[in-house]
Amino acid sequence: MKSPLLLSATAALLALAACNSKPNSAEVLDSNPDPMANALANRGPVELPPAIKAEKTFRCKDNSLLYVTLFEGDKLALVKTTQTGTPTRLTADKAGDPLVAEGGWKLTGDPKTITVTQPGKPSQSCKS
């Protein structure tokens, strides 16, 4: 009767003795300083890309189609003249300004109606 009690008491003491096994000092894994630590600490805030607000197909006055992706913040849009074509990136400095791109692109409007000027074509309105 005494030996199971003695055995369980010994096991309990060993378990408790292992609980206070903290190292005396912090463990150093790498002694080389991080060369970018200062640059990372002083960097500016990260700006996430805007979320997609609407992805629409517009029918224009000349009966052509435009495939437009509008983004939140109203400062970015992608325009394609064919469904599988390369998108043209139109940007604005602030919300409410016309979206423009090199070559003469200009776009204003909302997800229901836009006015677009394409290179070599007059300005026309388009509806989704």
Coordinates of C-alpha atoms in Angstrom, one line a residue:
M1 CA 0.0 0.0 0.0
K2 CA 2.9 2.3 0.7
S3 CA 4.7 1.7 -2.6
P4 CA 1.9 3.0 -5.0
L5 CA 1.6 6.1 -2.8
L6 CA 5.4 6.5 -2.8
L7 CA 5.5 6.0 -6.5
S8 CA 2.8 8.6 -7.3
A9 CA 4.4 11.1 -4.9
T10 CA 7.7 10.7 -6.6
A11 CA 6.1 11.2 -10.0
A12 CA 4.3 14.3 -8.8
L13 CA 7.5 15.8 -7.4
L14 CA 9.4 15.1 -10.7
A15 CA 6.6 16.8 -12.7
L16 CA 6.7 19.9 -10.4
A17 CA 10.4 20.1 -10.6
A18 CA 10.3 20.3 -14.4
C19 CA 7.9 23.2 -14.3
N20 CA 10.5 25.8 -13.3
S21 CA 13.0 25.0 -16.1
K22 CA 13.2 28.5 -17.5
P23 CA 16.5 29.5 -19.2
N24 CA 18.5 32.1 -17.2
S25 CA 19.1 34.3 -20.3
A26 CA 17.4 34.8 -23.6
E27 CA 18.5 32.5 -26.4
V28 CA 20.4 34.3 -29.2
L29 CA 19.8 32.7 -32.5
D30 CA 21.6 35.3 -34.8
S31 CA 24.2 37.7 -33.7
N32 CA 24.2 39.7 -37.0
P33 CA 22.1 42.9 -36.9
D34 CA 19.3 43.2 -39.4
P35 CA 20.5 45.7 -42.1
M36 CA 17.0 46.8 -42.9
A37 CA 15.7 47.1 -39.4
N38 CA 15.9 50.9 -39.4
A39 CA 14.4 51.3 -42.8
L40 CA 11.5 49.0 -41.9
A41 CA 10.9 50.9 -38.6
N42 CA 10.7 54.3 -40.4
R43 CA 8.6 53.2 -43.5
G44 CA 5.3 54.8 -44.3
P45 CA 1.9 53.2 -44.0
V46 CA 1.1 50.6 -46.6
E47 CA -1.9 51.4 -48.9
L48 CA -4.0 48.5 -50.1
P49 CA -5.2 48.4 -53.7
P50 CA -8.7 49.5 -54.1
A51 CA -11.6 47.0 -54.2
I52 CA -13.7 46.5 -57.3
K53 CA -16.8 48.7 -57.2
A54 CA -18.4 47.5 -60.4
E55 CA -17.6 45.5 -63.6
K56 CA -19.9 46.6 -66.4
T57 CA -20.4 46.3 -70.1
F58 CA -21.4 49.6 -71.7
R59 CA -23.2 50.1 -75.1
C60 CA -22.1 53.4 -76.6
K61 CA -23.9 55.7 -79.1
D62 CA -21.9 54.4 -82.0
N63 CA -23.2 50.9 -81.1
S64 CA -19.7 49.8 -79.8
L65 CA -19.1 47.9 -76.5
L66 CA -16.8 48.9 -73.7
Y67 CA -15.9 46.6 -70.8
V68 CA -15.2 48.8 -67.8
T69 CA -14.0 47.9 -64.3
L70 CA -14.6 50.7 -61.8
F71 CA -12.8 50.7 -58.4
E72 CA -13.7 52.1 -55.0
G73 CA -12.5 55.6 -54.4
D74 CA -13.4 56.7 -57.9
K75 CA -9.7 57.2 -58.8
L76 CA -9.1 54.1 -61.0
A77 CA -10.8 52.3 -63.9
L78 CA -9.8 49.7 -66.4
V79 CA -11.3 49.9 -69.9
K80 CA -11.2 47.3 -72.6
T81 CA -12.5 47.7 -76.1
T82 CA -12.9 43.9 -76.6
Q83 CA -13.8 41.4 -74.0
T84 CA -10.4 39.6 -74.1
G85 CA -8.4 42.8 -75.0
T86 CA -5.7 44.5 -73.0
P87 CA -7.1 46.8 -70.4
T88 CA -6.3 50.5 -70.4
R89 CA -5.6 52.0 -66.9
L90 CA -7.4 55.3 -66.4
T91 CA -6.5 57.3 -63.2
A92 CA -7.5 60.5 -61.5
D93 CA -5.6 62.5 -58.8
K94 CA -8.7 62.8 -56.6
A95 CA -12.2 61.5 -56.6
G96 CA -14.6 63.3 -58.8
D97 CA -11.9 64.3 -61.4
P98 CA -12.2 62.8 -64.9
L99 CA -10.2 59.5 -65.3
V100 CA -7.5 59.9 -67.9
A101 CA -4.8 57.9 -69.6
E102 CA -2.1 58.5 -72.2
G103 CA -3.2 58.7 -75.8
G104 CA -6.3 60.8 -75.2
W105 CA -8.5 58.5 -73.0
K106 CA -11.0 60.3 -70.7
L107 CA -13.8 58.8 -68.7
T108 CA -16.5 60.3 -66.4
G109 CA -19.7 58.9 -65.0
D110 CA -21.0 56.2 -62.7
P111 CA -21.7 52.4 -63.0
K112 CA -25.0 53.2 -65.0
T113 CA -23.8 55.8 -67.5
I114 CA -20.4 57.0 -68.6
T115 CA -19.0 59.5 -71.0
V116 CA -15.9 58.4 -72.7
T117 CA -13.4 59.9 -75.1
Q118 CA -11.2 57.3 -76.9
P119 CA -8.1 58.1 -79.0
G120 CA -9.1 59.3 -82.5
K121 CA -12.8 59.3 -81.6
P122 CA -15.2 62.0 -80.4
S123 CA -16.7 62.0 -76.9
Q124 CA -19.8 59.8 -76.6
S125 CA -22.1 58.6 -73.8
C126 CA -22.5 54.9 -73.0
K127 CA -25.1 53.0 -70.9
S128 CA -24.8 49.7 -69.0

